[in-house]
XYZ file of C-alpha atoms in Angstrom:
586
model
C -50.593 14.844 -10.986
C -50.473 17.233 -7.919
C -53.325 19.948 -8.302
C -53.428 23.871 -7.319
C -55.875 25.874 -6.026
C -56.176 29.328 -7.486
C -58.876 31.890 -8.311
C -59.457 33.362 -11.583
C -61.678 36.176 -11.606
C -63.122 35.681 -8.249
C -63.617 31.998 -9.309
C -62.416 29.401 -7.375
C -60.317 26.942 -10.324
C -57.774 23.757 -9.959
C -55.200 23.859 -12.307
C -52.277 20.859 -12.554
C -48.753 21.632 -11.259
C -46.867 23.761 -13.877
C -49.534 25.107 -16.156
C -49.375 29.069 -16.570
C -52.215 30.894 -15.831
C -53.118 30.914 -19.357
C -53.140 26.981 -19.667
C -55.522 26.936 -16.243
C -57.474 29.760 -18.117
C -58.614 28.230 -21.150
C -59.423 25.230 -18.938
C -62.071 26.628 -17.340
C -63.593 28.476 -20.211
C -61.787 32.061 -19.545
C -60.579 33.690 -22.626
C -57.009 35.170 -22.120
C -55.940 37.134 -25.574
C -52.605 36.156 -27.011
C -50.789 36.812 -30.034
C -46.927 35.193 -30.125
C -48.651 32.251 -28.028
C -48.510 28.796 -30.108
C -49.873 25.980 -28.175
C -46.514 22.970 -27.838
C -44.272 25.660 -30.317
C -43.999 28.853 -28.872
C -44.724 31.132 -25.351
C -42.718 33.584 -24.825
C -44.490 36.364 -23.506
C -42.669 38.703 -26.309
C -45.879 40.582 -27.690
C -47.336 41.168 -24.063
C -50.841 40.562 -25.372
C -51.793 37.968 -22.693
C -51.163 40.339 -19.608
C -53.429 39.423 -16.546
C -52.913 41.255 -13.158
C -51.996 38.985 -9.929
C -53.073 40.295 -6.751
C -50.320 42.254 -4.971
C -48.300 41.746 -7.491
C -45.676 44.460 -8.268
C -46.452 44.570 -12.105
C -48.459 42.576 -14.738
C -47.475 39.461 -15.667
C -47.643 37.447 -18.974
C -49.985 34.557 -18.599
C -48.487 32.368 -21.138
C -45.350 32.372 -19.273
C -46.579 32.472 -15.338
C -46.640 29.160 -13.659
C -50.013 28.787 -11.493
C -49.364 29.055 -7.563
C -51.236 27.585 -4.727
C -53.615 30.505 -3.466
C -52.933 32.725 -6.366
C -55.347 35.567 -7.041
C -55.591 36.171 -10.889
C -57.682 39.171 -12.651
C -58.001 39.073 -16.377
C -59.971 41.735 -17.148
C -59.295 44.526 -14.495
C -59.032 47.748 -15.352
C -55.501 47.611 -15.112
C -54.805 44.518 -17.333
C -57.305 45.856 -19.944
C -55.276 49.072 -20.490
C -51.752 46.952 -20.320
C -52.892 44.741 -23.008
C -54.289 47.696 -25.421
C -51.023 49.560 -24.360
C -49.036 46.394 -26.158
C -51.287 46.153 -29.306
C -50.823 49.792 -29.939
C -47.639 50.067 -29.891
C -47.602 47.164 -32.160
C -49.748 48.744 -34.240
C -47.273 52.195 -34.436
C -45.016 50.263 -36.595
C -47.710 48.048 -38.651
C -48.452 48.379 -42.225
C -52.451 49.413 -41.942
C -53.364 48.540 -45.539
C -55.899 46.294 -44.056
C -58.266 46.164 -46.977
C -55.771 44.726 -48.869
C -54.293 42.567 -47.452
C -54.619 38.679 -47.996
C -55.499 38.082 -44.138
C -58.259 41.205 -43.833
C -60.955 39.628 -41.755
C -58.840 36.646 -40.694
C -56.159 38.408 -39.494
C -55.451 38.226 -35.218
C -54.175 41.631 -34.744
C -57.642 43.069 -36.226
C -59.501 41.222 -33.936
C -56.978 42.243 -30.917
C -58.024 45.813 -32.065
C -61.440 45.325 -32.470
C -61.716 43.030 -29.258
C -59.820 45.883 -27.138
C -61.236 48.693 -28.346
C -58.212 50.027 -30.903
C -59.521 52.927 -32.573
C -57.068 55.168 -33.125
C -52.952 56.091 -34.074
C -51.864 56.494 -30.458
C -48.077 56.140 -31.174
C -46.995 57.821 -34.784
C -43.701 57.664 -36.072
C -41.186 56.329 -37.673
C -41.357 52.411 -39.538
C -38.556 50.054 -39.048
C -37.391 49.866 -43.176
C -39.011 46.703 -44.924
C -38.311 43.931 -46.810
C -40.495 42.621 -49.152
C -39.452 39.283 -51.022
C -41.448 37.198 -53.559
C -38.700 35.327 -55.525
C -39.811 32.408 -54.267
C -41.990 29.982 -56.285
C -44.769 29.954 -53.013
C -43.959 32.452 -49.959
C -44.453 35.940 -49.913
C -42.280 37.937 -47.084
C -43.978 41.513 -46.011
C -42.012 42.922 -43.068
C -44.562 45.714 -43.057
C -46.699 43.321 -41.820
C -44.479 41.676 -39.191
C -45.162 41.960 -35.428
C -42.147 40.066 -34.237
C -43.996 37.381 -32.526
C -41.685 34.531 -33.413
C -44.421 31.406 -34.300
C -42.705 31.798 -37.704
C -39.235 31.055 -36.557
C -39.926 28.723 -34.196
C -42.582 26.382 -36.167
C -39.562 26.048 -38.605
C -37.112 25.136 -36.248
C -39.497 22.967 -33.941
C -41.592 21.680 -36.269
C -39.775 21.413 -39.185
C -36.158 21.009 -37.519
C -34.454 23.517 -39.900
C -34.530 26.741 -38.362
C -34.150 28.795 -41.757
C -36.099 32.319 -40.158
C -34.771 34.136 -37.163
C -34.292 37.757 -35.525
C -32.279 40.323 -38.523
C -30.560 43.207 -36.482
C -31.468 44.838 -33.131
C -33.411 46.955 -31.445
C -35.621 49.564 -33.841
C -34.292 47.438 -36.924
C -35.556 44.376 -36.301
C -37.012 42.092 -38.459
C -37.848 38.557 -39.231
C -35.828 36.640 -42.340
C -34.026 34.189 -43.668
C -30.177 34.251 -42.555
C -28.409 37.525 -43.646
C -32.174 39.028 -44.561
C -31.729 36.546 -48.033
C -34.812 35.214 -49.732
C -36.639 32.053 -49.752
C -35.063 31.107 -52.453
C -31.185 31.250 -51.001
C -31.475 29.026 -48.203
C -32.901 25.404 -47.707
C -36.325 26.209 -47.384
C -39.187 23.129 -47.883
C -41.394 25.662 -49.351
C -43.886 23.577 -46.671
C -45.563 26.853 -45.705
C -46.356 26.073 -42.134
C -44.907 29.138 -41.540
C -47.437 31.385 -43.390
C -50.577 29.130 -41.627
C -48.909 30.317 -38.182
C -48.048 33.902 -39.000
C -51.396 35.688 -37.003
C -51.104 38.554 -39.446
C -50.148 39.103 -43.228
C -46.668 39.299 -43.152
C -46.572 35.621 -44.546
C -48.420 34.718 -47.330
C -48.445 32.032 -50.496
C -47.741 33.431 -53.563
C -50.741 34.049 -55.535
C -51.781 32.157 -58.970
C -55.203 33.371 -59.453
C -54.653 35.863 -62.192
C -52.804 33.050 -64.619
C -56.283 30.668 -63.799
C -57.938 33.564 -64.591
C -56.207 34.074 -68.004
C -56.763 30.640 -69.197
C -60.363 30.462 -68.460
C -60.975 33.791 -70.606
C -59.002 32.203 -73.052
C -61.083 30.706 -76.135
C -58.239 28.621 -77.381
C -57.763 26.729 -74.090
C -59.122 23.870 -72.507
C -59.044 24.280 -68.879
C -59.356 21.285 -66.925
C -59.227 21.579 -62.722
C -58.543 18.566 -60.051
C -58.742 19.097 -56.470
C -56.756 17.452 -53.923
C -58.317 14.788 -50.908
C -57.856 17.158 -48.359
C -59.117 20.072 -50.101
C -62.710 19.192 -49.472
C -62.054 19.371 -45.936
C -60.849 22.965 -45.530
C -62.641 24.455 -48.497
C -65.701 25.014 -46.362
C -63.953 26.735 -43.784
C -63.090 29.701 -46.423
C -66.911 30.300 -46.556
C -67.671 29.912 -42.602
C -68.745 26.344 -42.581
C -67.490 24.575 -39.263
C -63.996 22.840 -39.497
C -64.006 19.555 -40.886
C -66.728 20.525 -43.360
C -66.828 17.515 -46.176
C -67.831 19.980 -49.064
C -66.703 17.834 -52.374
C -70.305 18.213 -53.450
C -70.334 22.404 -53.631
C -66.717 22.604 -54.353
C -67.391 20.473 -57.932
C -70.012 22.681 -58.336
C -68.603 25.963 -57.418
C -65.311 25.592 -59.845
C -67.703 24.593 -62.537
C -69.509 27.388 -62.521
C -66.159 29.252 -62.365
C -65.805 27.979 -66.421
C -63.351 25.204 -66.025
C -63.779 22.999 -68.837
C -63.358 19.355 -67.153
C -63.738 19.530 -63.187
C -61.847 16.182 -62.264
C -60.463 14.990 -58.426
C -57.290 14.269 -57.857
C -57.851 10.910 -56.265
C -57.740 9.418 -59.510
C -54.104 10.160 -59.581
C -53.866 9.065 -55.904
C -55.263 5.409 -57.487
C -52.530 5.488 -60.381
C -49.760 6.422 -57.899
C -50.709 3.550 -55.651
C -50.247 1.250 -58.818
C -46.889 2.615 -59.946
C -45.319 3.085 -55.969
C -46.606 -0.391 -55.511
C -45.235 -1.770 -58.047
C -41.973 -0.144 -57.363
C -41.856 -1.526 -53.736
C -42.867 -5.218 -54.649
C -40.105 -4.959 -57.041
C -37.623 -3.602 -54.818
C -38.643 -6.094 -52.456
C -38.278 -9.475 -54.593
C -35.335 -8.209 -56.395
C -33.213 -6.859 -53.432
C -33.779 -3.263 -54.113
C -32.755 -0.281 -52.002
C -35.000 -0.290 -49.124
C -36.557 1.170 -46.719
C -38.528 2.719 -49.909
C -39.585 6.456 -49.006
C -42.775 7.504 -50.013
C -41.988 10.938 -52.465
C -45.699 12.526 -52.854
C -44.785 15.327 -50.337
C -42.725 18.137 -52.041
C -42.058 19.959 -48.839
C -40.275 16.315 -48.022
C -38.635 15.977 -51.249
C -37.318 19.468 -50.938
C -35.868 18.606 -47.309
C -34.217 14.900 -48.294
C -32.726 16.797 -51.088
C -30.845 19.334 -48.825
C -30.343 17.094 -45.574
C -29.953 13.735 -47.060
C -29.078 13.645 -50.084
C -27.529 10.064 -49.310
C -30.550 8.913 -48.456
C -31.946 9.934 -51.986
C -31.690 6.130 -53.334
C -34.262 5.391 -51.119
C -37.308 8.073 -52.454
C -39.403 5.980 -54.726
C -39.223 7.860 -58.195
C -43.114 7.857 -59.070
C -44.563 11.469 -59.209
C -46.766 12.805 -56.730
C -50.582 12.141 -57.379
C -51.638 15.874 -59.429
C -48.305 15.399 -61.339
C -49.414 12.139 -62.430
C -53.016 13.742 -63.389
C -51.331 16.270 -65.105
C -48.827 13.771 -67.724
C -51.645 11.476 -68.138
C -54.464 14.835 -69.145
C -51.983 15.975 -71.515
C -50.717 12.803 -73.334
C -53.981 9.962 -72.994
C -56.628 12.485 -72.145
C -55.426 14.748 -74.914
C -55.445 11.811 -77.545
C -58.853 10.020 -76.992
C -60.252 13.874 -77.172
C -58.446 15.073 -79.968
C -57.015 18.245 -77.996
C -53.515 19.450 -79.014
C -51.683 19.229 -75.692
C -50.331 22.612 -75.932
C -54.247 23.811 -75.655
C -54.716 22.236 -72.561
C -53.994 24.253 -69.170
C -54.402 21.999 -66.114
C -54.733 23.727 -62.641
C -54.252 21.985 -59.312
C -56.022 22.789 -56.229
C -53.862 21.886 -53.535
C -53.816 22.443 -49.399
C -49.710 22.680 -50.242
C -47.903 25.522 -50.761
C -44.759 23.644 -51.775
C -46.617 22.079 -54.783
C -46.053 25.368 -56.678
C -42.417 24.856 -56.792
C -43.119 20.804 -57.328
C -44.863 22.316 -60.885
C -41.363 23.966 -62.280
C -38.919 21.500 -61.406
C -37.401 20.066 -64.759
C -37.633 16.747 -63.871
C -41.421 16.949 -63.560
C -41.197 18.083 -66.852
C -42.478 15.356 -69.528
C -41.488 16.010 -73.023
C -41.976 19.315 -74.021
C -44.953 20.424 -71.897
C -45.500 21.163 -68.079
C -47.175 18.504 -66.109
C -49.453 21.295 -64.335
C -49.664 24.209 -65.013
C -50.757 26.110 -61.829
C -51.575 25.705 -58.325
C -53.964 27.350 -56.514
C -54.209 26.736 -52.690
C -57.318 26.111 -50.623
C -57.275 29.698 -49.915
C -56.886 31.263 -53.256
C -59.492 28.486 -54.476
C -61.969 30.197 -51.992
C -61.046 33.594 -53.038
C -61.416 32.574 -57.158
C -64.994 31.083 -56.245
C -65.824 34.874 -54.148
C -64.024 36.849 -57.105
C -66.422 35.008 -59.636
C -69.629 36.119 -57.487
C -70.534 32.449 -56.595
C -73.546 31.805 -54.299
C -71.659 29.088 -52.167
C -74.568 28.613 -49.651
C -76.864 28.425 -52.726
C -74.573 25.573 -54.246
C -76.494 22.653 -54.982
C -74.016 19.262 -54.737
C -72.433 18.128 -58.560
C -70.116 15.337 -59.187
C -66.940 15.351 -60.867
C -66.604 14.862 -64.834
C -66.144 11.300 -65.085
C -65.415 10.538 -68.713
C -61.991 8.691 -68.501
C -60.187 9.913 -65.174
C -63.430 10.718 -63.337
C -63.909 7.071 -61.217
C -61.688 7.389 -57.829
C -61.592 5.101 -54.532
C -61.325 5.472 -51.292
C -57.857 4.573 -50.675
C -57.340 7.781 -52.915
C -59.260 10.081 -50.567
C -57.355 9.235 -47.458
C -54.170 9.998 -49.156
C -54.896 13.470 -47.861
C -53.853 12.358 -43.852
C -51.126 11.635 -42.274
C -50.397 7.479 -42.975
C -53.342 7.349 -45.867
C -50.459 6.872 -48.370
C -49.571 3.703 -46.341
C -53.116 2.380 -45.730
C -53.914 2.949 -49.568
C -50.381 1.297 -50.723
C -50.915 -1.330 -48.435
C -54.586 -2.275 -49.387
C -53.280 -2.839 -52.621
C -50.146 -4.207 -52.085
C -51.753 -7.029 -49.878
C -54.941 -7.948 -52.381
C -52.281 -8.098 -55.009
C -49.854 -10.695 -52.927
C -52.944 -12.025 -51.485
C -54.281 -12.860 -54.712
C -57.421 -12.153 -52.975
C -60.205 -9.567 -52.509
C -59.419 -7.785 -48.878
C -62.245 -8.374 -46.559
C -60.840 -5.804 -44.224
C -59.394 -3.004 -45.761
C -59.059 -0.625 -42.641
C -55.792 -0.846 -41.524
C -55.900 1.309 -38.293
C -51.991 1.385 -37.143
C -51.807 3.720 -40.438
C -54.124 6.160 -38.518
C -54.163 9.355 -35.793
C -52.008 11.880 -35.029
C -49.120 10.685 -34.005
C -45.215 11.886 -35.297
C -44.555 8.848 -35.474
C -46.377 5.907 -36.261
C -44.913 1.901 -36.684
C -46.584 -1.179 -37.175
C -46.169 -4.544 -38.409
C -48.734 -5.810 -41.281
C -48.655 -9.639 -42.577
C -49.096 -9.317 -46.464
C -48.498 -12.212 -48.669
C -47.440 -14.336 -46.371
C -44.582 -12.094 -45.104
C -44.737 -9.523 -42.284
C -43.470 -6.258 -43.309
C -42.366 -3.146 -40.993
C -43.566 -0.392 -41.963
C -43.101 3.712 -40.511
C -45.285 6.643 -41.153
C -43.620 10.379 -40.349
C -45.515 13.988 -40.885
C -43.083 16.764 -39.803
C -39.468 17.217 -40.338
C -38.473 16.772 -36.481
C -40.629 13.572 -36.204
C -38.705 12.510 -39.947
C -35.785 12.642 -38.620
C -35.163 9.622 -35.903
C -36.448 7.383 -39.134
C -33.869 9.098 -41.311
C -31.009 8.625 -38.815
C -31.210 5.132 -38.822
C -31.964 4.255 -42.442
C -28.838 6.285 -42.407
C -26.919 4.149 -39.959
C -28.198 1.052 -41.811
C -30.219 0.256 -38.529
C -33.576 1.121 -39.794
C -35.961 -2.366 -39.719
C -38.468 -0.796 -41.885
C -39.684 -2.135 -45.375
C -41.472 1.275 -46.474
C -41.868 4.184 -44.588
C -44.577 7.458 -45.386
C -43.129 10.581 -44.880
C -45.046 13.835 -45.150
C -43.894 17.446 -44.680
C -46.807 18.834 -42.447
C -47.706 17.801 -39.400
C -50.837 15.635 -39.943
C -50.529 15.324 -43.361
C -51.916 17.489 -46.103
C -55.030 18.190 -43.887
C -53.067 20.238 -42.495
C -50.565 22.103 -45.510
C -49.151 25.105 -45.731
C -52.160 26.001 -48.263
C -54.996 25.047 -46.439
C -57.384 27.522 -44.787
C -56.100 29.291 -42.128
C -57.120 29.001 -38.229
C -56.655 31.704 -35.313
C -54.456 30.052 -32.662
C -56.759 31.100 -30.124
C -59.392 28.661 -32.355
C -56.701 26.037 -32.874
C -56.121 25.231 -29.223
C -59.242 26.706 -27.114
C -62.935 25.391 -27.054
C -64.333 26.308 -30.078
C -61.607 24.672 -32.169
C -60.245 22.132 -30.999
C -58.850 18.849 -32.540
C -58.961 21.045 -35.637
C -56.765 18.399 -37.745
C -58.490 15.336 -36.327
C -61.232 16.990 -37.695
C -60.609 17.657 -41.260
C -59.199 13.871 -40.848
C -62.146 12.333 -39.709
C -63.996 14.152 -42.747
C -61.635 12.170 -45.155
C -62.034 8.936 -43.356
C -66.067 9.027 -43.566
C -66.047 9.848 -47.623
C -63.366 6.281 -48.019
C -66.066 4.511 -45.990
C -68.948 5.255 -47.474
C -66.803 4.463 -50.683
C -68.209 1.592 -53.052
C -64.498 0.966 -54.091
C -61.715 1.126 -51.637
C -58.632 -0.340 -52.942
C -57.181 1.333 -55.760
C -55.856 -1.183 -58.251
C -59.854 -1.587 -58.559
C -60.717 1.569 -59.935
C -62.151 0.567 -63.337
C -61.041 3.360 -65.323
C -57.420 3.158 -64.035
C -57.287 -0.224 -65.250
C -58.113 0.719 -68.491
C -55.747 3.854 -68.899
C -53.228 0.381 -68.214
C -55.198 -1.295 -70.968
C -55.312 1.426 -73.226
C -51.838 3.130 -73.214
C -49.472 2.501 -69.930
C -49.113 -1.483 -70.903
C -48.856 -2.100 -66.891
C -47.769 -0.638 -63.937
C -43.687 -0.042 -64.189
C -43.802 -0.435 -68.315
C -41.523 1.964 -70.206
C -44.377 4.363 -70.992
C -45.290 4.590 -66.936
C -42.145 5.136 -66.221
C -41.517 8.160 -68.915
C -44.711 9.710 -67.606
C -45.495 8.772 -64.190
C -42.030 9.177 -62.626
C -39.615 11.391 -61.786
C -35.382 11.920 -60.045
C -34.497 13.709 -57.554
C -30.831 15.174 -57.112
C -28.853 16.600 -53.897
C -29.358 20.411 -53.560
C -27.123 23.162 -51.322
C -27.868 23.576 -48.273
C -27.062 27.668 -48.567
C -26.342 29.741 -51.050
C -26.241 33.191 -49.175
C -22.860 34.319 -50.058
């Protein structure tokens, strides 16, 4: 790769061939501000933020958009750049909502630290406010244009990362704002619900839809039993939420923490990763020896059941019906748990914390629905779980590590922990999957093609004999190669993982949220392989690691299920899915 010579602040810096002067920048440890700057998604140069003054040049120049030169002269922080970049942020700020203190992104918000970094202290530019739009019909997403900034990571992580393209530019000029198509809701179009939009928006104008005050309600309420599970890749972005460094394993203090919040039964959700592994399995082994529709989809993502459902509907045949893993937890709390304690279902309230946004709108759908009672009855992201354990006056760094309740759906392996990255659905189905065919305890249960951070991952695993094909997907665009072919009947694949966000649930819609500048620069980089690596550390240091071992599992099959695909698993551990229109805006 051809190299040029430039100077940065009167230091002399290499930078490849066709990086901007921002990309040379942050390679040498100079911090360039930005605000519509998304590292692979979006530079545009629209919000004017990143400024930087070239010498003899006629004007300033956005560095996210500049190529380097050979012999270039570039000045950051002259006087002139300085007062170009507060110029941009307050006029941004003349038409931004200021209710800072209550807003859901006060003190993690990039414009207030653009204002505090530059010196913002004042209403330069007063005036009138474009008219906003505020929309929360949607089961998860919250849409504030009072908030908006028009920097586009919104629109373009939907179209580039999620390949739908749902949010773009409403109107022109002074009326300009950022919506679904004709300014409709969430609800009206075909929206995932995956939320990667709200963990990109730099300010508040994006936000999940919040569930604390219904938690809240049940716990103060002497007639319910309240029980709580937390998600694998919860415990990897809860710490963040308290200033821990990314990555943070914190399943210890977050037991702890939500049982001192009053929560009756504090179980993890891994236990209902083991289950699903039994039941999707199953489902797959039978497909396989009975000439079943295959390749067999993987269906714990809602953000991906949500897209199959309005893209490819014809490809629904191919989902595997078992629930996702807290929907499972929540049929089998309310129908065995409920029995061996002697608790009248309609007592129990079961809350989910989840690093998905989507899973709020997985909670309502009908089909999730067994008998005459919810599955779950609220989700609470990472975020809002951070924000119940501050609301409750919790001493987090005072925390002393607890376990989870273990009394009947308390035991959990590591194949159930991984399920929280990008191909641990795979690696856990196909640990079991081969000790089952095998007949055999797995000696080596690592199966490393499932892992990193790939779009798109493929490998070929011997198991019983046979050698199967296998596919894992996170991200719609990276989805959607697979999806053509299975479509085309050319796909070669036996089972293929698919999940909505990029990286897997590590990195959902409802996890905590990063500043791009700490996504991409020094301080945080390899954010996701990070909260990833966390997950992959608890499975090894796992005594159990396959999950049609986990001992209490087993005996819920004993007990009450029969075996994995019996009449009562199937009533309560699985689900249908049905096509869905694409729009509904007129």
């Amino acid at each position: 790769m051809a190299t040029v010579n430039l100077k940065i602040n009167g230091k002399d810096v290499q930078a490849e061939a066709g990086q901007t002067i921002l990309e040379a920048a942050r390679a040498n440890g100079i911090h360039i501000p930005t605000l519509c700057y998304l590292k692979d998604i979006t530079k545009s140069g629209a919000c004017r933020v990143c400024l930087v003054e070239v010498k003899n040049g006629r004007a300033l120049l956005s560095a996210c958009t500049t190529p380097v030169a050979e012999g270039m002269e570039v000045f950051t922080n002259s006087e002139r750049a300085l007062k170009g970049r507060k110029n941009s942020v307050e006029l941004i700020m003349s038409n931004h909502n200021k209710n800072c203190l209550s807003c859901k992104r006060n003190q993690n918000c990039e414009l207030q630290t653009l204002c505090e970094e530059l010196g913002v202290r004042e209403n330069k530019f007063e005036g009138e406010h474009t008219k906003p739009t505020f929309e929360d019909a949607s089961p998860g997403i919250v849409r504030d244009t009072s908030k908006c900034v028009l920097c586009g990571r919104c629109i373009d992580t939907c179209k580039k990362v999620q390949g739908l393209g749902i949010l773009g530019l409403q109107n022109r000029g002074f009326n300009t704002k950022v919506g679904p198509v004709l300014d409709k809701g969430f609800n009206d179009v075909n929206c995932m619900q995956c939320g990667q939009c709200v963990i990109n928006c730099p300010v508040g104008a994006l936000t999940e839809k919040e569930d604390i005050h219904f938690v809240i309600d049940a716990l103060n309420d002497p007639n319910k039993t309240v029980i709580v599970q937390t998600a694998p890749a919860v415990r990897a972005s809860l710490g963040e939420e308290f200033g821990m460094p990314i990555g943070t394993n914190v399943t210890g203090k977050m037991a702890a923490a939500l049982r001192a919040c009053g929560f009756d039964r504090v179980y993890d959700t891994n236990f209902g990763a083991d289950l699903t592994i039994m039941e999707e399995g199953t489902e797959l082994l039978k497909r396989i020896s009975d000439g079943g529709t295959l390749p067999m989809f993987t269906s714990c993502s809602p953000g991906w059941i949500k897209f199959i459902e309005y893209q490819y509907p014809e490809l629904l045949p191919h989902l595997s019906s078992a629930k996702s893993p807290h929907m499972m937890f929540g049929a089998i709390v309310k129908s065995y748990w409920a029995e061996k304690n002697g608790i009248d279902p309609k007592d129990i309230y079961v809350v989910s914390v989840m690093p998905c946004i989507a899973k709020k709108s997985e909670i309502i759908r009908p089909e999730c629905k067994t008998g005459e009672y919810v599955d779950v009855d609220a989700v609470l992201t990472t975020r809002e779980c951070g924000r119940l354990i501050k609301m409750f006056g919790i001493d987090w760094e005072e925390l002393a590590d607890e376990g989870f309740d273990q009394d009947l759906m308390g035991e959990y392996t590591g194949a159930g922990v991984i399920f929280g990255a990008t191909g641990g659905v795979m690696e856990a189905a196909l640990r079991t999957v081969k000790q089952k065919l095998d007949g055999k305890t797995l000696e080596e249960v690592d199966f490393m093609a499932c892992r990193g951070m790939d779009g798109v991952k493929e490998a070929e695993v011997e198991v019983g004999g046979k050698t199967l094909k296998i596919a894992i997907a996170s991200s719609m665009t990276a989805a959607k190669p697979l999806l053509e072919a299975v479509k085309a009947g050319e796909s070669p694949y036996v089972f293929i993982e698919i999940m909505g966000c990029p990286g897997g649930c590590i990195n959902g819609g409802g996890q905590s949220i990063i500043p791009a500048s700490k996504k991409n620069g020094k301080m945080g980089y390899g954010y996701k392989e990070l909260r990833m690596k966390a997950l992959y550390d608890e499975d090894i240091s796992m005594p159990l690691r396959v999950s049609c071992d986990n001992s209490q599992v087993q005996q819920l099959y004993k007990d009450f299920l029969g075996e994995p695909g019996s009449e009562k698993a199937e009533e309560l551990l699985h689900t249908s899915y049905s096509p869905k229109d694409k729009f509904n805006v007129f």
